[in-house]
Every structure is written in structure tokens, then in C-alpha cells.
XYZ file of C-alpha atoms in Angstrom:
701
model
C -34.226 6.818 19.177
C -31.230 7.776 21.372
C -28.213 10.721 19.397
C -25.081 9.749 17.750
C -22.157 11.535 19.228
C -21.188 13.869 16.275
C -17.286 14.158 16.756
C -17.767 10.428 17.000
C -19.022 9.809 13.893
C -16.285 9.453 10.145
C -15.835 12.637 7.577
C -16.464 11.060 4.546
C -13.818 12.589 2.170
C -15.870 12.549 -1.320
C -14.074 13.008 -4.703
C -15.162 14.442 -8.100
C -14.723 13.539 -11.506
C -15.006 14.564 -14.516
C -16.557 12.034 -17.216
C -15.195 12.803 -21.077
C -18.587 11.115 -23.660
C -17.223 9.909 -26.915
C -14.400 12.179 -26.932
C -13.269 10.324 -29.807
C -11.448 10.323 -33.579
C -15.454 9.804 -35.496
C -16.578 13.128 -34.101
C -13.637 15.585 -32.792
C -10.587 14.215 -34.923
C -9.300 15.626 -38.127
C -10.863 13.037 -40.573
C -13.511 12.933 -38.177
C -16.228 10.693 -40.266
C -19.701 13.009 -38.357
C -17.145 15.839 -37.439
C -19.250 17.559 -34.310
C -17.940 21.525 -34.849
C -20.232 23.539 -32.233
C -19.635 25.116 -30.035
C -16.645 25.985 -31.524
C -13.655 25.971 -29.383
C -15.392 23.306 -27.449
C -12.283 20.869 -28.226
C -9.860 22.827 -26.834
C -11.727 23.868 -23.399
C -12.100 19.983 -22.753
C -8.665 19.476 -22.875
C -7.749 22.537 -20.564
C -10.740 21.322 -18.348
C -8.865 18.058 -18.108
C -5.455 19.667 -17.555
C -6.599 21.806 -14.707
C -9.615 18.834 -13.389
C -6.636 16.685 -12.290
C -5.637 18.589 -9.594
C -9.219 18.511 -7.955
C -9.860 14.601 -9.195
C -10.177 12.000 -11.554
C -10.797 11.952 -15.056
C -12.635 9.186 -17.130
C -12.471 9.221 -20.781
C -15.463 6.782 -22.104
C -15.526 6.574 -25.770
C -17.595 5.061 -28.021
C -17.885 1.165 -30.513
C -20.665 -0.223 -32.437
C -21.010 -4.266 -31.630
C -24.578 -3.889 -32.449
C -27.694 -1.802 -33.353
C -28.712 0.233 -30.167
C -32.047 2.054 -29.505
C -32.054 5.419 -28.530
C -32.099 5.543 -24.030
C -35.349 6.746 -24.544
C -38.112 8.492 -25.978
C -36.957 11.593 -25.127
C -33.634 10.968 -26.682
C -35.263 9.776 -29.665
C -37.197 12.905 -30.362
C -33.195 15.080 -29.694
C -31.371 12.810 -31.893
C -34.093 13.547 -34.678
C -34.606 17.592 -33.644
C -37.998 19.141 -33.469
C -38.201 20.385 -36.687
C -35.995 17.911 -38.687
C -38.580 15.261 -41.155
C -35.465 12.902 -40.559
C -36.455 10.373 -37.890
C -33.867 9.615 -35.291
C -32.791 6.141 -36.775
C -31.389 7.976 -39.887
C -30.495 11.577 -37.817
C -26.273 11.165 -37.574
C -26.165 11.690 -33.544
C -27.737 8.495 -33.626
C -25.106 6.913 -34.050
C -26.074 3.564 -32.609
C -28.710 3.207 -33.568
C -27.814 2.776 -37.478
C -28.353 -0.588 -39.132
C -24.883 -0.092 -40.935
C -22.545 2.259 -38.317
C -21.039 4.709 -40.222
C -18.875 5.721 -37.366
C -17.320 4.054 -33.950
C -16.219 0.939 -35.735
C -14.063 -1.129 -33.468
C -12.143 -2.431 -35.883
C -10.985 1.601 -36.367
C -9.082 4.367 -34.382
C -12.422 6.361 -35.145
C -13.075 4.994 -31.569
C -10.085 6.549 -30.189
C -9.544 9.278 -28.442
C -7.444 11.565 -30.994
C -3.700 11.485 -30.108
C -3.006 14.906 -29.797
C -5.125 14.496 -26.752
C -3.901 11.009 -26.009
C -0.440 12.691 -25.486
C -1.945 15.575 -23.731
C -3.381 12.720 -20.870
C -1.490 11.241 -18.246
C -1.014 7.621 -16.578
C -3.824 8.407 -14.018
C -6.462 9.320 -16.451
C -9.162 6.419 -17.337
C -10.149 4.666 -20.703
C -13.458 2.924 -21.118
C -15.174 1.299 -23.993
C -18.425 1.400 -24.376
C -21.588 -0.281 -26.670
C -24.410 1.908 -25.685
C -25.965 5.459 -25.923
C -24.644 5.762 -21.719
C -21.445 6.013 -19.563
C -22.765 3.302 -17.229
C -24.222 0.718 -19.075
C -21.953 -2.367 -20.188
C -18.000 -0.480 -17.834
C -17.113 -0.695 -15.213
C -17.292 3.385 -14.695
C -20.018 2.732 -11.364
C -17.605 0.301 -9.649
C -15.313 3.123 -10.396
C -17.077 6.008 -8.433
C -17.962 4.025 -6.282
C -14.717 2.974 -5.535
C -13.223 6.297 -5.482
C -15.802 7.848 -2.902
C -17.351 9.855 -5.955
C -20.352 11.223 -5.128
C -20.215 14.908 -7.518
C -19.479 14.248 -11.050
C -19.203 17.090 -14.111
C -20.039 15.464 -17.738
C -19.103 17.218 -21.133
C -18.691 15.445 -24.300
C -18.660 15.505 -28.383
C -23.300 15.216 -28.523
C -25.207 16.630 -25.731
C -28.113 15.332 -27.456
C -26.749 11.229 -27.508
C -23.858 10.125 -25.229
C -24.095 13.083 -22.644
C -28.062 12.751 -22.271
C -28.247 9.001 -21.663
C -25.121 8.872 -19.317
C -26.766 12.624 -17.242
C -29.644 10.746 -17.116
C -28.111 7.755 -15.813
C -25.958 9.495 -13.261
C -28.979 10.721 -11.496
C -30.738 7.175 -11.167
C -27.146 5.475 -9.356
C -27.858 9.087 -7.239
C -24.879 11.285 -8.236
C -24.488 15.150 -7.880
C -23.596 16.493 -11.676
C -23.035 19.508 -12.618
C -22.908 19.808 -16.857
C -20.300 21.545 -18.791
C -21.769 23.292 -20.919
C -19.084 25.370 -22.711
C -17.764 21.003 -23.570
C -20.331 19.913 -24.551
C -20.420 19.362 -28.346
C -23.922 19.653 -30.927
C -24.773 19.057 -34.359
C -27.310 21.522 -34.068
C -29.087 24.633 -31.971
C -32.119 23.332 -31.748
C -31.478 19.994 -30.820
C -28.714 21.402 -27.932
C -31.439 23.670 -26.960
C -34.193 20.636 -26.213
C -31.040 18.289 -24.191
C -31.230 20.871 -22.312
C -34.233 20.968 -21.663
C -35.195 17.576 -20.670
C -32.508 17.182 -18.541
C -33.079 20.158 -16.466
C -36.860 18.270 -16.064
C -35.287 15.176 -15.402
C -32.330 15.398 -13.315
C -32.300 18.784 -12.017
C -28.380 18.631 -12.614
C -26.788 22.458 -12.324
C -25.173 23.983 -15.409
C -21.326 25.593 -15.123
C -19.178 27.240 -17.606
C -15.291 25.175 -18.037
C -13.682 28.647 -16.173
C -15.352 28.299 -13.734
C -15.041 25.332 -12.834
C -11.617 25.137 -12.210
C -11.547 28.599 -10.746
C -13.992 27.363 -8.141
C -12.230 24.382 -6.898
C -9.089 25.097 -5.400
C -6.826 21.816 -5.436
C -6.731 21.177 -0.871
C -6.261 17.098 -2.220
C -6.191 15.554 -5.485
C -9.770 14.108 -6.032
C -10.792 15.052 -2.824
C -13.414 17.705 -2.642
C -12.982 18.068 1.652
C -16.479 20.716 1.839
C -18.474 17.370 0.951
C -17.556 15.245 4.007
C -20.943 13.940 5.251
C -21.863 15.116 8.716
C -23.304 13.054 11.579
C -27.038 13.661 11.138
C -26.546 12.750 7.487
C -25.104 9.611 7.757
C -27.998 8.375 10.177
C -30.399 9.711 7.935
C -28.437 7.109 5.120
C -28.047 4.520 6.273
C -31.124 3.997 7.969
C -32.681 3.692 3.998
C -30.241 0.664 3.282
C -32.379 -2.623 2.674
C -30.834 -6.342 2.838
C -31.489 -7.997 -0.562
C -32.233 -12.119 -0.522
C -28.700 -13.428 -1.982
C -28.529 -15.005 -4.932
C -28.634 -19.070 -5.760
C -24.931 -20.073 -5.996
C -23.627 -21.872 -8.851
C -23.751 -25.284 -9.240
C -20.121 -27.300 -8.751
C -18.656 -27.803 -12.262
C -19.109 -31.258 -13.741
C -16.734 -34.120 -12.974
C -15.523 -34.959 -16.543
C -14.887 -31.035 -16.131
C -11.458 -32.025 -15.349
C -10.155 -33.567 -17.947
C -10.533 -31.271 -19.904
C -8.685 -29.065 -17.387
C -6.066 -31.126 -17.423
C -5.510 -30.285 -21.187
C -6.043 -26.488 -20.774
C -2.804 -26.865 -18.062
C -0.142 -28.784 -20.350
C -1.083 -26.504 -23.067
C -1.132 -23.099 -20.753
C 2.556 -24.852 -19.349
C 4.586 -25.140 -22.926
C 3.872 -21.058 -23.142
C 5.833 -20.747 -20.022
C 9.230 -20.926 -21.077
C 7.640 -18.074 -24.176
C 7.448 -15.490 -21.544
C 10.810 -13.421 -20.829
C 12.722 -13.852 -17.051
C 14.689 -11.166 -17.238
C 12.880 -7.957 -17.894
C 13.289 -5.231 -16.368
C 9.861 -3.570 -14.927
C 10.960 -0.230 -17.364
C 10.149 -2.349 -20.716
C 6.600 -3.872 -19.707
C 5.271 -1.104 -17.619
C 1.776 -1.924 -19.544
C 1.428 1.528 -21.530
C -2.006 2.562 -20.197
C -2.625 4.712 -23.602
C -1.883 1.919 -26.147
C -2.209 -1.927 -25.086
C -5.113 -2.782 -25.363
C -5.125 -6.135 -25.231
C -8.447 -8.277 -27.393
C -9.754 -9.825 -25.078
C -10.116 -13.157 -24.515
C -13.262 -15.603 -26.144
C -15.914 -16.101 -23.922
C -19.723 -17.339 -23.806
C -21.643 -14.556 -23.478
C -23.181 -14.323 -19.086
C -24.433 -11.752 -16.800
C -25.553 -8.604 -18.065
C -21.529 -7.915 -19.790
C -21.845 -8.005 -23.492
C -19.006 -10.350 -25.323
C -17.300 -7.014 -26.183
C -17.362 -5.833 -22.976
C -15.427 -9.238 -21.629
C -11.416 -9.412 -20.910
C -12.081 -5.348 -20.301
C -8.776 -3.593 -18.134
C -10.640 -0.860 -15.966
C -7.136 1.212 -16.007
C -5.083 3.942 -13.705
C -7.274 3.352 -10.559
C -6.751 4.375 -7.344
C -3.865 6.991 -8.054
C -3.215 5.977 -11.218
C -1.453 2.942 -10.538
C -4.414 0.231 -10.479
C -5.680 -1.786 -12.920
C -8.175 -4.051 -12.943
C -8.435 -7.308 -15.485
C -11.220 -9.046 -16.057
C -11.886 -12.292 -16.910
C -8.374 -12.896 -16.684
C -8.432 -16.781 -17.430
C -9.937 -18.807 -20.685
C -12.514 -20.782 -21.178
C -10.613 -23.683 -20.895
C -8.885 -23.589 -18.039
C -11.872 -22.172 -15.918
C -13.476 -25.049 -16.936
C -13.836 -27.458 -12.963
C -10.414 -25.337 -11.348
C -11.905 -25.060 -8.106
C -12.106 -28.858 -7.333
C -9.447 -29.132 -9.017
C -7.525 -26.757 -6.703
C -9.463 -27.563 -3.183
C -9.056 -30.951 -3.716
C -5.628 -32.077 -5.614
C -2.649 -29.591 -5.338
C -2.930 -27.215 -2.733
C -1.872 -28.179 0.809
C -3.952 -26.459 3.065
C -2.505 -24.584 6.153
C -4.260 -22.993 9.153
C -3.035 -19.875 10.008
C -2.653 -18.111 13.646
C -3.711 -14.472 13.662
C -2.791 -12.734 17.133
C -3.412 -15.917 18.853
C -6.622 -17.068 17.678
C -6.950 -18.752 14.026
C -8.122 -17.593 11.425
C -11.333 -18.201 9.786
C -10.469 -19.818 6.640
C -7.619 -22.364 5.058
C -3.947 -21.032 3.054
C -1.525 -21.799 1.338
C 1.510 -20.070 -0.206
C 3.367 -21.131 -3.269
C 6.037 -19.860 -5.094
C 9.485 -20.859 -7.403
C 12.042 -22.570 -5.406
C 15.413 -22.056 -6.624
C 17.863 -24.311 -7.118
C 20.115 -23.216 -4.824
C 17.048 -23.524 -1.991
C 16.035 -19.837 -2.209
C 12.854 -18.809 -2.250
C 10.946 -15.862 -1.635
C 9.290 -14.752 0.929
C 5.952 -14.057 1.752
C 5.407 -11.032 3.632
C 2.635 -11.554 6.046
C 0.695 -10.019 9.436
C 0.570 -13.452 10.722
C 1.927 -15.044 14.353
C 3.561 -17.516 11.893
C 3.746 -16.932 7.461
C 2.516 -20.542 5.793
C 5.176 -22.511 4.328
C 6.699 -21.730 0.567
C 6.336 -24.320 -1.626
C 6.388 -25.088 -4.580
C 4.074 -23.903 -7.515
C 1.847 -27.057 -8.286
C 0.927 -27.338 -12.273
C -2.094 -25.932 -12.242
C -0.469 -22.249 -10.230
C 1.472 -22.600 -12.356
C -0.817 -22.693 -15.704
C -2.984 -19.558 -13.806
C 0.821 -17.857 -13.399
C 1.239 -18.015 -17.829
C -1.718 -16.529 -18.681
C -1.260 -13.744 -15.765
C 2.515 -13.519 -16.088
C 1.560 -12.700 -20.400
C -1.319 -9.869 -19.543
C 1.210 -7.996 -17.037
C 4.736 -8.385 -19.409
C 6.576 -9.795 -16.670
C 7.486 -12.854 -14.489
C 5.683 -13.500 -10.765
C 7.287 -16.109 -7.783
C 4.818 -16.326 -5.295
C 1.081 -16.122 -4.541
C -0.847 -16.502 -1.879
C -4.154 -18.868 -2.009
C -6.807 -18.537 0.555
C -9.751 -21.240 0.668
C -12.934 -20.604 2.367
C -14.770 -23.128 2.569
C -18.080 -22.884 3.754
C -20.599 -19.461 4.639
C -18.458 -19.359 8.408
C -16.090 -18.595 6.710
C -14.721 -15.751 6.129
C -11.810 -12.107 6.392
C -12.433 -9.398 8.112
C -13.022 -5.839 5.933
C -9.526 -4.654 5.631
C -6.868 -2.497 2.934
C -3.707 -4.230 2.683
C -0.316 -2.016 2.024
C 1.531 -2.608 -0.647
C 5.089 -0.809 -1.878
C 5.644 -0.918 -6.222
C 9.375 -2.012 -6.153
C 9.075 -0.464 -9.323
C 6.705 2.852 -10.818
C 4.531 1.238 -13.117
C 5.284 -2.213 -13.128
C 2.620 -4.819 -10.740
C 6.011 -6.204 -9.287
C 4.678 -5.101 -5.214
C 6.950 -5.253 -2.322
C 10.961 -4.492 -2.774
C 13.801 -4.489 -0.687
C 16.450 -2.129 -0.891
C 18.605 -4.846 -2.846
C 17.346 -5.992 -6.287
C 19.604 -9.125 -6.929
C 20.279 -12.250 -4.697
C 24.243 -10.961 -4.953
C 23.236 -7.802 -2.615
C 20.775 -9.357 -0.531
C 21.259 -7.419 3.060
C 19.725 -9.126 6.464
C 15.621 -9.011 6.793
C 14.470 -6.552 9.366
C 11.992 -7.179 11.897
C 9.822 -5.479 14.373
C 9.971 -1.435 15.103
C 13.523 0.007 13.822
C 13.979 3.065 12.892
C 14.044 2.001 8.959
C 10.495 -0.122 10.087
C 9.505 3.728 11.561
C 10.484 5.898 7.854
C 8.213 3.175 6.713
C 5.094 3.847 8.302
C 6.163 7.647 8.085
C 6.058 7.154 4.469
C 2.583 5.341 4.297
C 1.113 8.650 6.228
C 2.979 10.776 4.450
C 1.198 9.093 0.815
C -2.191 9.017 3.083
C -2.457 12.619 3.542
C -0.005 14.290 1.091
C -1.638 15.690 -2.516
C 2.090 16.221 -3.651
C 3.757 12.601 -2.744
C 7.036 12.281 -4.173
C 7.451 8.895 -4.696
C 10.805 8.275 -5.489
C 11.496 10.131 -2.649
C 10.096 7.783 -0.482
C 9.555 4.910 -1.600
C 12.204 4.713 -4.800
C 15.233 2.916 -2.743
C 12.993 0.196 -1.238
C 12.576 -1.483 2.180
C 14.145 -5.066 3.942
C 11.497 -4.016 6.603
C 9.589 -7.055 6.620
C 7.154 -7.975 9.938
C 6.524 -5.172 11.854
C 5.292 -6.509 14.903
C 4.261 -4.959 18.520
C 7.528 -3.692 20.023
C 8.807 -4.639 22.887
C 8.697 -2.067 25.595
C 11.519 -1.305 28.224
C 9.815 0.257 31.690
C 12.960 1.950 32.937
C 13.986 2.973 36.421
C 15.679 6.173 38.116
C 19.425 5.036 37.492
C 20.640 6.413 34.327
C 23.191 4.277 34.136
C 21.077 1.361 34.924
C 18.552 2.554 32.078
C 22.165 3.163 29.262
C 23.187 -0.505 29.876
C 20.355 -1.408 28.958
C 19.220 0.410 26.218
C 22.764 0.771 24.556
C 21.909 -3.298 24.390
C 18.658 -2.748 22.608
C 20.453 -0.388 20.196
C 23.472 -2.727 18.696
C 21.508 -5.549 18.056
C 18.783 -3.224 16.234
C 15.989 -4.245 18.649
C 12.738 -0.767 18.527
C 11.342 -0.472 21.909
C 8.382 1.180 23.254
C 9.374 3.117 26.630
C 7.519 2.678 29.563
C 6.581 4.386 33.212
C 6.542 2.011 36.496
C 3.900 2.888 39.180
C 4.681 4.172 42.318
C 3.877 0.452 43.556
C 6.064 -0.838 41.759
C 8.997 1.222 42.975
C 8.033 0.238 45.922
C 10.623 -2.377 46.789
C 13.295 -0.247 45.807
C 14.853 2.860 46.708
C 15.811 6.102 44.195
C 19.723 5.810 43.175
C 21.929 8.650 41.086
C 24.528 9.201 40.670
C 25.947 11.212 44.479
C 24.466 7.751 46.089
C 26.031 4.254 47.268
C 23.261 2.070 48.568
C 23.179 -0.880 45.646
C 19.914 -1.699 46.608
C 18.065 -3.829 43.725
C 16.751 -1.105 41.061
C 13.651 -1.551 39.253
C 14.120 -1.938 35.755
C 11.507 -4.324 33.096
C 11.606 -6.064 29.579
C 8.525 -7.045 28.374
C 9.386 -8.975 24.788
C 6.970 -8.837 21.283
C 6.880 -12.605 21.318
C 3.359 -14.663 21.942
C 4.116 -15.357 25.567
C 4.746 -12.129 25.992
C 7.865 -12.766 28.377
C 8.996 -10.663 31.119
C 12.231 -10.279 32.462
C 13.410 -7.641 35.228
C 16.399 -6.951 36.765
C 19.057 -5.245 34.635
C 21.202 -8.024 35.037
C 18.046 -10.954 33.827
C 17.568 -8.309 31.343
C 20.928 -8.272 29.617
C 21.415 -12.318 29.765
C 18.400 -12.472 28.141
C 19.442 -10.129 25.393
C 22.449 -12.136 25.773
C 20.637 -15.628 24.451
C 18.488 -14.702 22.761
C 19.235 -11.552 20.096
C 23.105 -12.124 19.126
C 22.931 -11.233 15.783
C 26.056 -14.101 15.028
C 27.005 -16.545 17.876
C 30.234 -17.633 16.987
C 31.705 -20.529 18.944
C 33.793 -19.420 21.668
C 36.718 -21.907 23.335
C 35.848 -22.261 27.371
C 39.322 -19.666 27.862
C 37.509 -16.557 26.197
C 34.065 -17.726 27.553
C 35.530 -17.894 30.851
C 37.674 -14.209 30.176
C 34.194 -12.149 29.054
C 32.156 -13.420 32.049
C 35.014 -12.175 34.263
C 35.724 -9.156 32.385
C 31.639 -8.801 32.683
C 31.770 -9.506 36.148
C 34.229 -6.879 37.004
C 32.340 -4.049 34.850
C 29.401 -4.647 37.731
C 31.835 -4.275 40.494
C 33.228 -0.955 38.556
C 30.037 0.387 39.112
C 28.954 -0.407 42.600
C 32.894 1.129 43.440
C 32.611 3.785 41.809
C 29.096 4.869 43.602
C 31.297 4.607 46.257
C 33.869 7.189 45.358
C 31.569 8.986 45.360
C 29.482 9.023 48.585
C 33.104 9.495 50.350
C 35.279 11.571 47.745
C 34.041 15.484 47.364
C 37.254 16.961 45.865
C 37.909 16.774 42.080
C 41.531 15.760 42.030
C 41.423 13.670 44.490
C 38.130 12.103 42.999
C 40.513 11.785 39.365
C 43.302 9.962 41.676
C 41.491 7.934 42.532
C 39.695 6.597 39.218
C 42.825 6.166 37.430
C 43.585 3.784 39.883
C 40.293 1.345 39.519
C 40.874 2.162 35.552
C 44.464 0.532 35.435
C 43.392 -2.828 35.017
C 40.952 -1.946 32.090
C 43.923 -0.008 30.064
C 45.979 -4.225 29.170
C 42.498 -5.049 28.731
C 41.574 -2.321 26.502
C 44.385 -2.627 24.559
C 43.723 -6.156 22.530
C 41.164 -4.936 20.147
C 38.156 -2.392 19.602
C 36.140 -3.912 22.436
C 36.503 -5.408 25.210
C 36.146 -9.070 26.215
C 35.745 -10.352 22.216
C 35.724 -8.855 18.418
C 32.759 -7.389 18.873
C 30.504 -5.251 21.068
C 29.491 -8.146 24.311
C 28.088 -8.222 27.795
C 30.861 -6.343 28.611
C 30.772 -3.372 26.871
C 27.618 -3.135 27.630
C 28.353 -2.841 31.020
C 31.548 -0.701 31.083
C 30.858 1.525 28.684
C 28.202 3.763 30.725
C 30.050 3.756 33.957
C 33.191 4.832 31.550
C 30.737 7.646 30.268
C 29.186 8.440 33.502
C 32.659 9.428 34.978
C 33.764 11.128 32.576
C 30.552 13.420 33.019
C 31.558 14.062 36.310
C 35.308 14.387 35.428
C 35.734 15.308 32.220
C 38.692 13.624 29.820
C 40.917 14.011 32.820
C 39.311 10.743 33.616
C 42.023 9.156 30.779
C 44.542 10.249 32.153
C 47.737 8.632 31.178
C 44.889 5.562 29.927
C 45.279 6.045 26.069
C 43.884 2.082 25.350
C 41.346 2.481 27.366
C 40.418 6.873 26.176
C 40.209 5.089 22.733
C 38.387 2.639 23.924
C 35.755 4.968 24.853
C 36.374 7.061 21.798
C 35.421 4.145 19.619
C 32.425 3.689 21.063
C 30.498 6.308 21.598
C 31.234 6.650 17.738
C 29.265 3.691 16.408
C 25.433 4.339 15.373
C 24.017 2.028 18.127
C 26.061 4.343 20.500
C 25.317 7.440 19.238
C 21.253 6.079 18.176
C 21.057 5.233 22.226
C 22.985 8.786 23.815
C 20.068 10.386 20.878
C 16.726 8.759 22.258
C 18.257 9.503 26.196
C 18.602 12.822 25.520
C 15.065 13.187 23.965
C 13.451 11.404 26.506
C 14.985 14.142 30.189
């Protein structure tokens, strides 16, 4: 077999997690039903461990609630619960708290299943809280999915009962292939004999490591939150792990809903729509942010399906990723869910084709949203060639919206719907980057203005604002101490990020400045290109000391679908003027004639400036000659801050770079007795777009 290039293979950054099992009121609380007090001080050590561990990984609290009698996890646990010398059976031992016919603790209707309040206050929002009804933290919960999604391969386990929940969780973790360390001084027990037996059994069954809490925190430095840089997989390890992968047959697809389900769905839609008006529309995100510790919404009544128990359905996986992502399972009530696929597919949604990077995507799409009485509507930000049109919410989508808003606690204003028609339709593997408009809310993609009255123009392309947003992305991805407010807090007006246009600069600094000044004023971000020698062959080198006026080769390649190319400085200026003016005001024939005439005069001034440089050598004569050439411009500059109009235009973009070249050569004496022209020059120079252009050209030198 050929060898892999070790350098080319990816370095996978793996995370760590601390799993704290059954650390709840019934065992460690002040009025615990089954108080677990050994070893002395383990509760305080666990709290301190969790606080320190957050610098290096994720903290997951998994508590138990009683739903039905559960047998001991295995024969080992049955012996561990009773103890070798105990006369009691495991079923009657308090340690086997889920195996009693009549539960004495972990009742879901009591607070016993909750983390003690003092520990809850010390916890952070990014901590994950799960509930289980089995001894193992992996059974009937989303723990395994959470760890896999976080690329977690190394876990630390502790909890209130080493011979019950901790034992079962550790054995399951070994079965899932995790590297396990048991934090022995943070594991509670009711009997030292049971503790010793549990440790011996876990060593034999899992081969897990054991460590004190202080050593874990001391050994692990916080290089990057949750990331173990020393655990990066190397190329040979990746190859070995990939060679062991196999494929499974696909499960049988579910049958379509019965036709008569549509009538039930219509009734459910009507019922849900009656609730829409009860959702507040003026709630601020601060008021509606979901409290990850206190807001445990009751799961909806649903029939059992799969291997998930009824009590586990409808639960939320909270605090994923950076602590700001929640997964809500089984969102829709059964009466709304029944037949909903066919209703949306066949009756309500107007499906559209969508093009991305010149090709049609393999699926159908639709965008629906809230259209205001004045015609205003949200804009769906999507990296497609042309975004689908936004249509008003249909009735079924409104019903889904109402249920979703009830869960989130704030209104929603648009949705992207995608339809995969058959097995050939798909979406490429990718990762979306979505900005929060407000921390601890579910509202995304916020502009700098937070209300319609203050709305600003959207920004497209690779502008300074776009670059700032991309830099914020990079900072978040690589920094372990990311300041969200500093980078994201103000929001962004950037709507679409597209490939930047390219400007292939010439060897003429004045020509380059004319085009660059125009691009800066129109806020067109661009990438600089270079021209090969063969492309330059049709033109000669031109600098400030030459008077030759051969065509200067300069090229602009736009970022439209056709990648339009424009060559020559005049052609580029006219192209930008025709296509990128922000406010195309109506000009009279006389105004248009004046502007184009002055534009021609600006071009002629550059020609004469080069001729003057060719024939005049001494500075005094040069200044006198320049003064005579610029006399007509003194009168034209006295009318307004811009020449040829009330805002920068073709005349200014052609004239000002010539004046800049003159000032560089002759200094301020260029404007002797030309007060209006001097004021015009200084005013144009202080414009933000001009300063941006000059700064970029200076950096490129």
C-alpha cells in the first residue's frame, strides 16, 4: 500500500470532558434522602475541580430521576451495591436507588434530582446538564452525541456513588472507546468495602486510570479551552483508525403518513395559529434569554419510539459548542407533526431552484418570512449566486413558528426550507458561521442598527467591514479567551461575502491612483493582481519623468457571474461610473455636458503635465508654468467641494491624482494664488475614501 504524506494529513485537536454523575440533592444536599458523606470533603473537591476544569474542557452534570424500576447495571454492580459481607440484597440496598419497587429518592416531582443550589450558583451557563433514568449516564441521554460532536476522546468521571452511577458510566464509556480517568478523591461511597470492590472491578473491566483532582488540574495547562494539543492524532493513527471502519446497511425508510392524517394536521394548524397572538413581539433578548439552569420546560406528551424512554423525549441538550447552543428534540406535538411533510411538500411551499458558484444545487429551497405592512421584510443571508425570493409565511409554517417561538421565548421572522426529493439530492458537508445579535438569545445575524428607523445600507463584497468580520471569525476560532462583545457586540451590516474583484495595476502611479480612488469611493473591495511581461509588451514604461502617452495597460476583473474584464484606465473609469454609482441623480443635459467636458480637460491636464516635466528642469520655471495651467481650474473649484457635481465624480477621480503628483514634485507652491483649488485639494485629501486609497497604495509600494 502507498504511503501517506504525513504532513498533508490533518491534525485533529481533541477535547476533554469532566462527567459528574448523580451529584444531586438526594445524595449530596443538605436534606439528602440518601446522604453520601464519604470520603470527607469530596463534595467541595468536586466543585473546585469543576471550576478549574472549565479552563481545559467541558463540564457535564448527569443526574438521575426515577421513572421505573431498573435492574442493576450488571452482575458486578449487583455485588457492588450489596457488598461482599452485607446480608442485604442489592435490590434492598440504598445504593441501588433505581432498583427499588418503591423509590425513596430521585423522584422527578421533587427537587432531589436537581444539583444543590450552592453548586448550581457556582456553575456556568456553558456547563451541560442532563437527566437519566438508568444508572449509566450514556443510556437514554444525548451524552454520547454531545461528546462526539465536541471531538471529545478523553473523559474524567466522578460522582456521588462509585459503585452505582459512576461504575455504570465508566464501563459504558470504555465500550465507546474513550480514554478514561477516574477522579478517585471526588467519588463518593457509603461503604469503604464497596469502594474498594468498585475500584478493583473497574480496573479489571476497563483499564481506566485513577488520579487525584489536584493532579488533574496541575497537569493540564489551559492552552485552549477544551482542546488537548498533546492529543492530536498523527497520520499513522488516522490511517489505522480509518482502516477499521465498515459500512452498515441503511435502515428501512419509514412509510408515508396516511392520507387521512391531513385533516388532523389542518385542525392542529388552526389550533396552533390561535396561539400565535399570545407570543410577545416586543421582548428584548435580555428578557427572554433562556436560563439553562432553571428553565426546564415540561416535555410534550408523545408516544414512545425507538430506544428513548418517554421521560427522555422532549428534553433539551443544553450548552453545546461554546455554551451558546441548545438542541431541542421532538419539538412538534404529535397532532401537528402527523402528515406535515406532505402538506408542506405538495400544497403550501413554492419550491425554487438555487444556483451556487455557477451550478444548480441538488435540492429545492424556499424562503418564507414576515412581510410588513410597508413591504419591509427580513433578508436571508446565503452564499448563493442569487438568493430565493422571500414569500409570506404559509399557514403550516406559521404553526411550526408558533411552537418554536414558545420554546425559544422570542419571535422569529424568517425561515429557510429545503426539500431533498430523493436519494440523489444532498447538501455538501460544511460548517455554518452564524453571528449572535445578542448573547444568550436565539436571534442571529444582527446588523449594527437594531430597529428599522436606524437601518443602514447593506454592505456586499470584500470591504473593510467584511474583512473585519472575517478577522473576528478567525480570532474566535483560535483564541481561548475570546472577547465576544469587542468583536461581535456591535453587529455587522455585511450581507454577502463574495470573491473580490481584481485590479491589475499598471506601471503608472497616476493611472493606478485614479482607478484606486474610484474603487475606494464606491467601497469596492478588490484584490491586487500582477501583469505578466507579455501583457506589458504593448505598452512602454511610463513614469513622472516621461512625456510619452502610449496606452497604459491596466485591467479590472469584476466579481459578477461573467467575470467581466475591462482594460484601459478610461474604459475602467467609465465602467465603474456606469455600474457602481450609489446615487444616480438625474442630471440635465447642460450638467452632463459640463461634467464630461471637465473630465476630458482632466485627461488633457495629465498629458500636458507630462510634457512639462519633459521639457522644464528647474523648479522655479516649473511652478510658474504650472500656475498658468491651473488658472482655469481655480474658477471651476470655487463653486463647490467637488468639481463637476455636488459629490465626487469622474472629474475628481481624474483630476485629483494629477494634482497629487504636482504637489509631490513642487510642494504647496503648486497652488500659489490658487486659493479655491488649494481648498479643493485639501478637502478631497481628507475624505475617508481618499485616505484609505492612499494608505493602501503606500503599503503596496
